[in-house]
Tab-separated table of C-alpha atoms in Angstrom:
chain	number	residue	atom	x	y	z
A	1	MET	CA	-267.896	114.621	158.568
A	2	CYS	CA	-270.422	116.586	156.526
A	3	GLU	CA	-271.759	115.535	153.126
A	4	ASP	CA	-269.739	118.282	151.369
A	5	GLN	CA	-266.509	117.297	152.867
A	6	ASP	CA	-267.183	113.694	152.013
A	7	GLN	CA	-267.629	114.614	148.324
A	8	GLU	CA	-264.559	116.765	148.278
A	9	LEU	CA	-262.473	113.875	149.721
A	10	SER	CA	-263.909	111.546	147.077
A	11	ARG	CA	-263.053	114.034	144.336
A	12	LEU	CA	-259.430	114.343	145.528
A	13	GLU	CA	-259.048	110.637	145.925
A	14	LYS	CA	-260.131	110.083	142.320
A	15	GLU	CA	-257.854	112.820	141.043
A	16	TRP	CA	-254.700	111.398	142.743
A	17	LYS	CA	-255.558	107.900	141.667
A	18	ASN	CA	-255.654	109.100	138.094
A	19	ARG	CA	-252.259	110.745	138.498
A	20	PHE	CA	-250.720	107.604	139.851
A	21	ASP	CA	-252.079	105.556	137.070
A	22	ARG	CA	-250.536	107.969	134.586
A	23	TYR	CA	-247.021	107.712	135.948
A	24	THR	CA	-246.969	103.969	136.661
A	25	SER	CA	-244.336	102.395	134.548
A	26	PRO	CA	-245.401	99.366	132.473
A	27	GLN	CA	-243.775	96.099	133.428
A	28	PRO	CA	-241.077	95.087	130.827
A	29	THR	CA	-241.757	92.108	128.734
A	30	THR	CA	-239.234	89.350	128.260
A	31	GLU	CA	-238.698	90.567	124.681
A	32	ASN	CA	-237.874	94.021	125.936
A	33	THR	CA	-235.349	92.544	128.431
A	34	PHE	CA	-233.455	90.788	125.734
A	35	GLN	CA	-233.408	93.818	123.545
A	36	LEU	CA	-231.985	95.901	126.441
A	37	LEU	CA	-229.169	93.283	127.084
A	38	ALA	CA	-228.360	93.234	123.376
A	39	ARG	CA	-228.015	97.043	123.291
A	40	ILE	CA	-225.754	96.986	126.385
A	41	LYS	CA	-223.540	94.338	124.756
A	42	GLU	CA	-223.393	96.350	121.550
A	43	THR	CA	-222.396	99.484	123.403
A	44	ASP	CA	-219.652	97.667	125.394
A	45	GLU	CA	-218.281	96.311	122.028
A	46	MET	CA	-218.139	99.781	120.596
A	47	LYS	CA	-215.991	101.315	123.434
A	48	PRO	CA	-212.706	102.916	122.271
A	49	ALA	CA	-209.733	100.562	122.466
A	50	ASP	CA	-207.071	101.028	125.167
A	51	LEU	CA	-204.255	102.011	122.822
A	52	ARG	CA	-201.615	102.110	125.614
A	53	ALA	CA	-202.542	98.600	126.803
A	54	GLU	CA	-202.392	97.398	123.184
A	55	LEU	CA	-199.094	99.061	122.625
A	56	GLU	CA	-197.579	97.604	125.785
A	57	THR	CA	-198.748	94.158	124.666
A	58	VAL	CA	-197.155	94.461	121.332
A	59	GLN	CA	-193.882	95.801	122.851
A	60	ALA	CA	-193.781	93.058	125.509
A	61	ALA	CA	-193.926	90.487	122.711
A	62	GLU	CA	-190.987	92.027	120.795
A	63	PRO	CA	-187.482	90.518	121.014
A	64	SER	CA	-184.917	92.058	123.293
A	65	SER	CA	-182.850	93.367	120.277
A	66	SER	CA	-185.913	95.129	118.890
A	67	LYS	CA	-186.669	96.733	122.147
A	68	LEU	CA	-183.066	97.893	122.493
A	69	ALA	CA	-183.097	99.341	118.943
A	70	ASN	CA	-186.311	101.112	119.576
A	71	LEU	CA	-184.959	102.545	122.806
A	72	PHE	CA	-181.895	103.952	121.139
A	73	LEU	CA	-183.903	105.447	118.237
A	74	SER	CA	-186.217	107.184	120.768
A	75	GLN	CA	-183.383	108.865	122.455
A	76	TRP	CA	-181.555	109.640	119.202
A	77	ASN	CA	-184.640	111.639	118.175
A	78	PHE	CA	-184.512	113.536	121.478
A	79	TYR	CA	-181.131	115.045	120.692
A	80	GLY	CA	-181.336	115.273	116.935
A	81	VAL	CA	-178.916	115.366	113.984
A	82	ARG	CA	-178.960	119.102	113.790
A	83	SER	CA	-177.549	119.261	117.400
A	84	TRP	CA	-174.756	116.906	116.581
A	85	LEU	CA	-173.825	118.803	113.426
A	86	LEU	CA	-173.588	121.989	115.554
A	87	THR	CA	-171.428	120.327	118.141
A	88	GLY	CA	-169.089	118.984	115.398
A	89	ILE	CA	-168.815	122.513	113.816
A	90	VAL	CA	-167.964	124.020	117.216
A	91	MET	CA	-165.324	121.344	117.836
A	92	LEU	CA	-163.873	121.795	114.315
A	93	LEU	CA	-163.561	125.561	114.733
A	94	LEU	CA	-161.898	125.105	118.103
A	95	THR	CA	-159.476	122.585	116.535
A	96	VAL	CA	-158.499	124.883	113.684
A	97	MET	CA	-158.011	127.902	115.987
A	98	ILE	CA	-155.830	125.909	118.442
A	99	ASN	CA	-153.906	124.307	115.601
A	100	VAL	CA	-153.065	127.751	114.127
A	101	SER	CA	-152.248	129.530	117.380
A	102	ALA	CA	-150.347	126.774	119.299
A	103	GLN	CA	-146.674	126.945	119.700
A	104	ASN	CA	-146.262	123.188	119.124
A	105	GLU	CA	-148.197	119.968	119.110
A	106	MET	CA	-148.110	119.234	122.833
A	107	THR	CA	-149.184	122.784	123.963
A	108	GLY	CA	-151.847	122.486	121.294
A	109	LEU	CA	-152.991	119.157	122.695
A	110	LEU	CA	-153.184	120.568	126.172
A	111	ALA	CA	-155.266	123.592	125.225
A	112	TRP	CA	-157.430	121.305	123.004
A	113	MET	CA	-158.211	118.992	125.928
A	114	LYS	CA	-159.412	121.805	128.173
A	115	TRP	CA	-161.625	123.356	125.722
A	116	ILE	CA	-163.073	120.189	124.221
A	117	SER	CA	-163.887	118.999	127.775
A	118	LEU	CA	-165.784	122.235	128.371
A	119	VAL	CA	-167.739	121.579	125.138
A	120	MET	CA	-168.480	118.128	126.584
A	121	ILE	CA	-170.040	119.761	129.619
A	122	ALA	CA	-172.166	122.037	127.347
A	123	VAL	CA	-173.391	118.974	125.345
A	124	MET	CA	-174.310	117.201	128.628
A	125	GLY	CA	-176.162	120.121	129.885
A	126	TYR	CA	-178.026	120.425	126.650
A	127	ALA	CA	-178.904	116.874	126.271
A	128	PHE	CA	-180.163	116.351	129.839
A	129	ARG	CA	-181.898	119.756	130.076
A	130	SER	CA	-185.657	119.762	131.054
A	131	LYS	CA	-187.279	121.045	127.923
A	132	ASN	CA	-190.760	121.711	129.201
A	133	LYS	CA	-193.459	120.128	131.529
A	134	GLY	CA	-195.103	118.238	128.612
A	135	ASN	CA	-191.778	116.622	127.610
A	136	ASP	CA	-191.119	115.621	131.272
A	137	ILE	CA	-194.530	113.834	131.304
A	138	ILE	CA	-193.875	112.053	128.080
A	139	GLU	CA	-190.606	110.770	129.501
A	140	GLN	CA	-192.430	109.630	132.645
A	141	LEU	CA	-195.085	107.819	130.697
A	142	SER	CA	-192.759	106.271	128.374
A	143	TYR	CA	-192.696	102.425	127.941
A	144	TYR	CA	-189.041	102.553	128.972
A	145	SER	CA	-187.974	103.617	132.469
A	146	LEU	CA	-186.544	107.157	132.813
A	147	ILE	CA	-183.132	105.788	134.036
A	148	HIS	CA	-182.795	103.595	130.915
A	149	GLN	CA	-183.687	106.558	128.666
A	150	MET	CA	-181.045	108.767	130.319
A	151	PHE	CA	-178.391	106.121	130.181
A	152	VAL	CA	-178.939	105.400	126.493
A	153	ARG	CA	-178.826	109.226	125.889
A	154	PHE	CA	-175.464	109.182	127.724
A	155	ILE	CA	-174.160	106.303	125.604
A	156	LEU	CA	-175.128	108.101	122.452
A	157	ILE	CA	-173.332	111.277	123.545
A	158	MET	CA	-170.170	109.510	124.536
A	159	VAL	CA	-169.818	107.447	121.476
A	160	LEU	CA	-170.488	110.305	118.985
A	161	GLN	CA	-168.389	112.636	121.038
A	162	VAL	CA	-165.363	110.231	120.984
A	163	VAL	CA	-165.968	109.604	117.257
A	164	ILE	CA	-165.681	113.290	116.563
A	165	THR	CA	-162.782	113.744	118.993
A	166	LEU	CA	-160.420	111.125	117.564
A	167	PRO	CA	-159.852	112.520	114.050
A	168	LEU	CA	-159.600	116.167	115.457
A	169	THR	CA	-156.928	114.912	117.937
A	170	ILE	CA	-154.938	113.665	114.925
A	171	VAL	CA	-155.239	117.069	113.259
A	172	ILE	CA	-153.797	118.759	116.386
A	173	LEU	CA	-150.918	116.314	116.855
A	174	GLY	CA	-149.959	115.637	113.235
A	175	LYS	CA	-146.787	113.562	113.088
A	176	GLU	CA	-146.712	113.506	116.938
A	177	SER	CA	-149.789	111.379	117.049
A	178	SER	CA	-149.546	108.247	119.145
A	179	VAL	CA	-151.723	105.887	121.129
A	180	LEU	CA	-150.864	107.548	124.394
A	181	SER	CA	-151.608	111.078	123.279
A	182	ILE	CA	-154.928	109.995	121.758
A	183	VAL	CA	-155.864	108.197	125.018
A	184	GLY	CA	-154.717	111.189	127.027
A	185	SER	CA	-157.009	113.509	124.991
A	186	VAL	CA	-159.990	111.292	125.243
A	187	MET	CA	-159.868	110.638	128.887
A	188	PRO	CA	-160.812	114.194	130.133
A	189	VAL	CA	-163.692	114.187	127.670
A	190	PHE	CA	-164.816	110.875	129.015
A	191	PHE	CA	-164.475	112.045	132.636
A	192	PHE	CA	-166.488	115.191	132.306
A	193	GLY	CA	-169.064	113.359	130.259
A	194	VAL	CA	-169.531	110.810	133.118
A	195	THR	CA	-169.406	113.685	135.799
A	196	GLY	CA	-172.034	115.703	133.836
A	197	PHE	CA	-174.254	112.576	133.398
A	198	ILE	CA	-174.050	111.243	137.024
A	199	SER	CA	-174.386	114.710	138.654
A	200	ALA	CA	-177.475	115.386	136.387
A	201	MET	CA	-178.999	112.107	137.448
A	202	TRP	CA	-178.475	112.710	141.172
A	203	LEU	CA	-178.878	116.479	141.482
A	204	GLY	CA	-180.944	117.461	138.397
A	205	PRO	CA	-179.765	119.108	135.121
A	206	LYS	CA	-178.971	122.518	136.384
A	207	ARG	CA	-177.124	121.576	139.535
A	208	GLY	CA	-175.377	118.834	137.674
A	209	VAL	CA	-173.972	121.411	135.057
A	210	MET	CA	-172.901	123.779	137.953
A	211	LEU	CA	-171.108	120.967	139.768
A	212	THR	CA	-169.374	119.793	136.640
A	213	LEU	CA	-168.267	123.353	135.756
A	214	PHE	CA	-166.917	123.700	139.270
A	215	VAL	CA	-164.887	120.618	138.769
A	216	TRP	CA	-163.581	121.865	135.471
A	217	PHE	CA	-162.569	125.267	136.813
A	218	SER	CA	-160.829	123.565	139.820
A	219	GLN	CA	-158.862	121.431	137.351
A	220	MET	CA	-157.896	124.435	135.417
A	221	LEU	CA	-156.509	126.081	138.598
A	222	LEU	CA	-154.608	123.000	139.480
A	223	ASP	CA	-153.149	122.800	136.013
A	224	GLU	CA	-151.746	126.308	136.591
A	225	GLY	CA	-150.673	125.893	140.240
A	226	TYR	CA	-150.216	122.174	141.003
A	227	LYS	CA	-149.663	120.210	137.766
A	228	ALA	CA	-149.239	116.846	139.461
A	229	ALA	CA	-152.872	116.904	140.591
A	230	SER	CA	-154.377	118.106	137.237
A	231	MET	CA	-156.044	115.608	135.088
A	232	PHE	CA	-154.851	117.524	132.021
A	233	GLN	CA	-151.654	115.459	131.627
A	234	LEU	CA	-149.507	114.982	128.498
A	235	PRO	CA	-147.779	111.762	127.524
A	236	GLY	CA	-144.409	113.207	128.567
A	237	ASP	CA	-145.605	114.179	132.099
A	238	GLU	CA	-144.474	112.120	135.083
A	239	HIS	CA	-147.978	111.377	136.327
A	240	PHE	CA	-149.617	110.706	132.957
A	241	LEU	CA	-150.321	107.050	133.342
A	242	TRP	CA	-151.305	107.269	136.980
A	243	MET	CA	-153.659	110.178	136.462
A	244	ASN	CA	-155.329	108.474	133.396
A	245	ALA	CA	-155.834	105.210	135.336
A	246	GLY	CA	-157.330	107.245	138.139
A	247	ILE	CA	-159.680	109.136	135.863
A	248	LEU	CA	-160.873	105.823	134.358
A	249	GLY	CA	-161.342	104.239	137.805
A	250	LEU	CA	-163.081	107.290	139.162
A	251	SER	CA	-165.416	107.391	136.117
A	252	CYS	CA	-166.343	103.695	136.588
A	253	LEU	CA	-167.083	104.360	140.371
A	254	LEU	CA	-169.289	107.339	139.396
A	255	LEU	CA	-171.187	105.156	136.904
A	256	SER	CA	-171.637	102.329	139.397
A	257	THR	CA	-173.638	104.832	141.608
A	258	LEU	CA	-176.216	104.497	138.914
A	259	LEU	CA	-176.903	100.897	139.858
A	260	TYR	CA	-177.524	102.003	143.425
A	261	LYS	CA	-179.807	104.742	142.360
A	262	ASN	CA	-181.765	102.428	140.183
A	263	GLY	CA	-182.063	99.778	143.011
A	264	ALA	CA	-183.003	102.478	145.610
A	265	LYS	CA	-185.736	103.748	143.332
A	266	ARG	CA	-187.014	100.227	142.812
A	267	ASP	CA	-187.023	99.527	146.510
A	268	PHE	CA	-188.687	102.730	147.643
A	269	GLY	CA	-190.573	103.684	144.593
C-alpha cells in the first residue's frame, strides 16, 4: 500500500468514527428510567374508559325486576305510542263501519273478527320489520338477547291489541255481548298474532308475513266453503268450543317452538 492510499484510509477511518460518535445514544440514567415509567403509568391511567364493560357491570348488578322493566321499556320505544294510536284509530274506524253496515250483531261480529285479525297481521309485520342495517346491529349488540327482545315485543303487541279489542267487541255486539262471544272474537286475533310472531322468528319478517297472510286467506276460503274447518266461529255454531280450544292449543304449540329455537341457538351458536 502506498503512502497516499494509507493517508486516504486514515482520513476515511476518522470521518466514519466521527459519524458513529455523533449517532451513539447516551445511556439512560436511573432518573431517566423512573421518569419514563411514570409517564407510561400516567398514559395508561388516561386511557378512555370501556363504557360497554362499565354498563354491563352496572346492569349485571341490577335486580331482576329492574332488568325486566328496562327490557320492556326498550321494546316499547321501538314500536312507539304514535304507532299504537294509529292502530287504535284503524280498528275504531273498522268497528264503526262494520257496526253501521252489519245486518245484525252476529254477522257484524263475524266480519269484525276477520278484519281485525288482518289488522293484527299488519301490526305484527310492522313491529318485526327490519328497519335498517344500523338498527339490526343495535339489536344484536344489545345487553338483552335478540330472542328476549322479540318475545317482549310480542307480549306488548298482544296485550295492547287485546285491550283495544275488548271494548270494540262490546260496541259490535251491544246487548248480545257475552263471555263466549268476547272469547270467540279474541281467539282469532291471538292466533294470528302468535302465527305472525313465530313465523317471523323462524322465517324472517317478510316470509313470516306472507305465510301468515296465506293462512288468513285459506281461513277465509274455508269460512265460505267449509265452515266446520274455519276458525271464524260464532258462539251459536256447532264447532265453536272445539275450534277455539284447538286454536288455543295450536297457539301454545307454536309458542313452545320458541324454546326449541332458543335452545338450538345456545347449543350451536
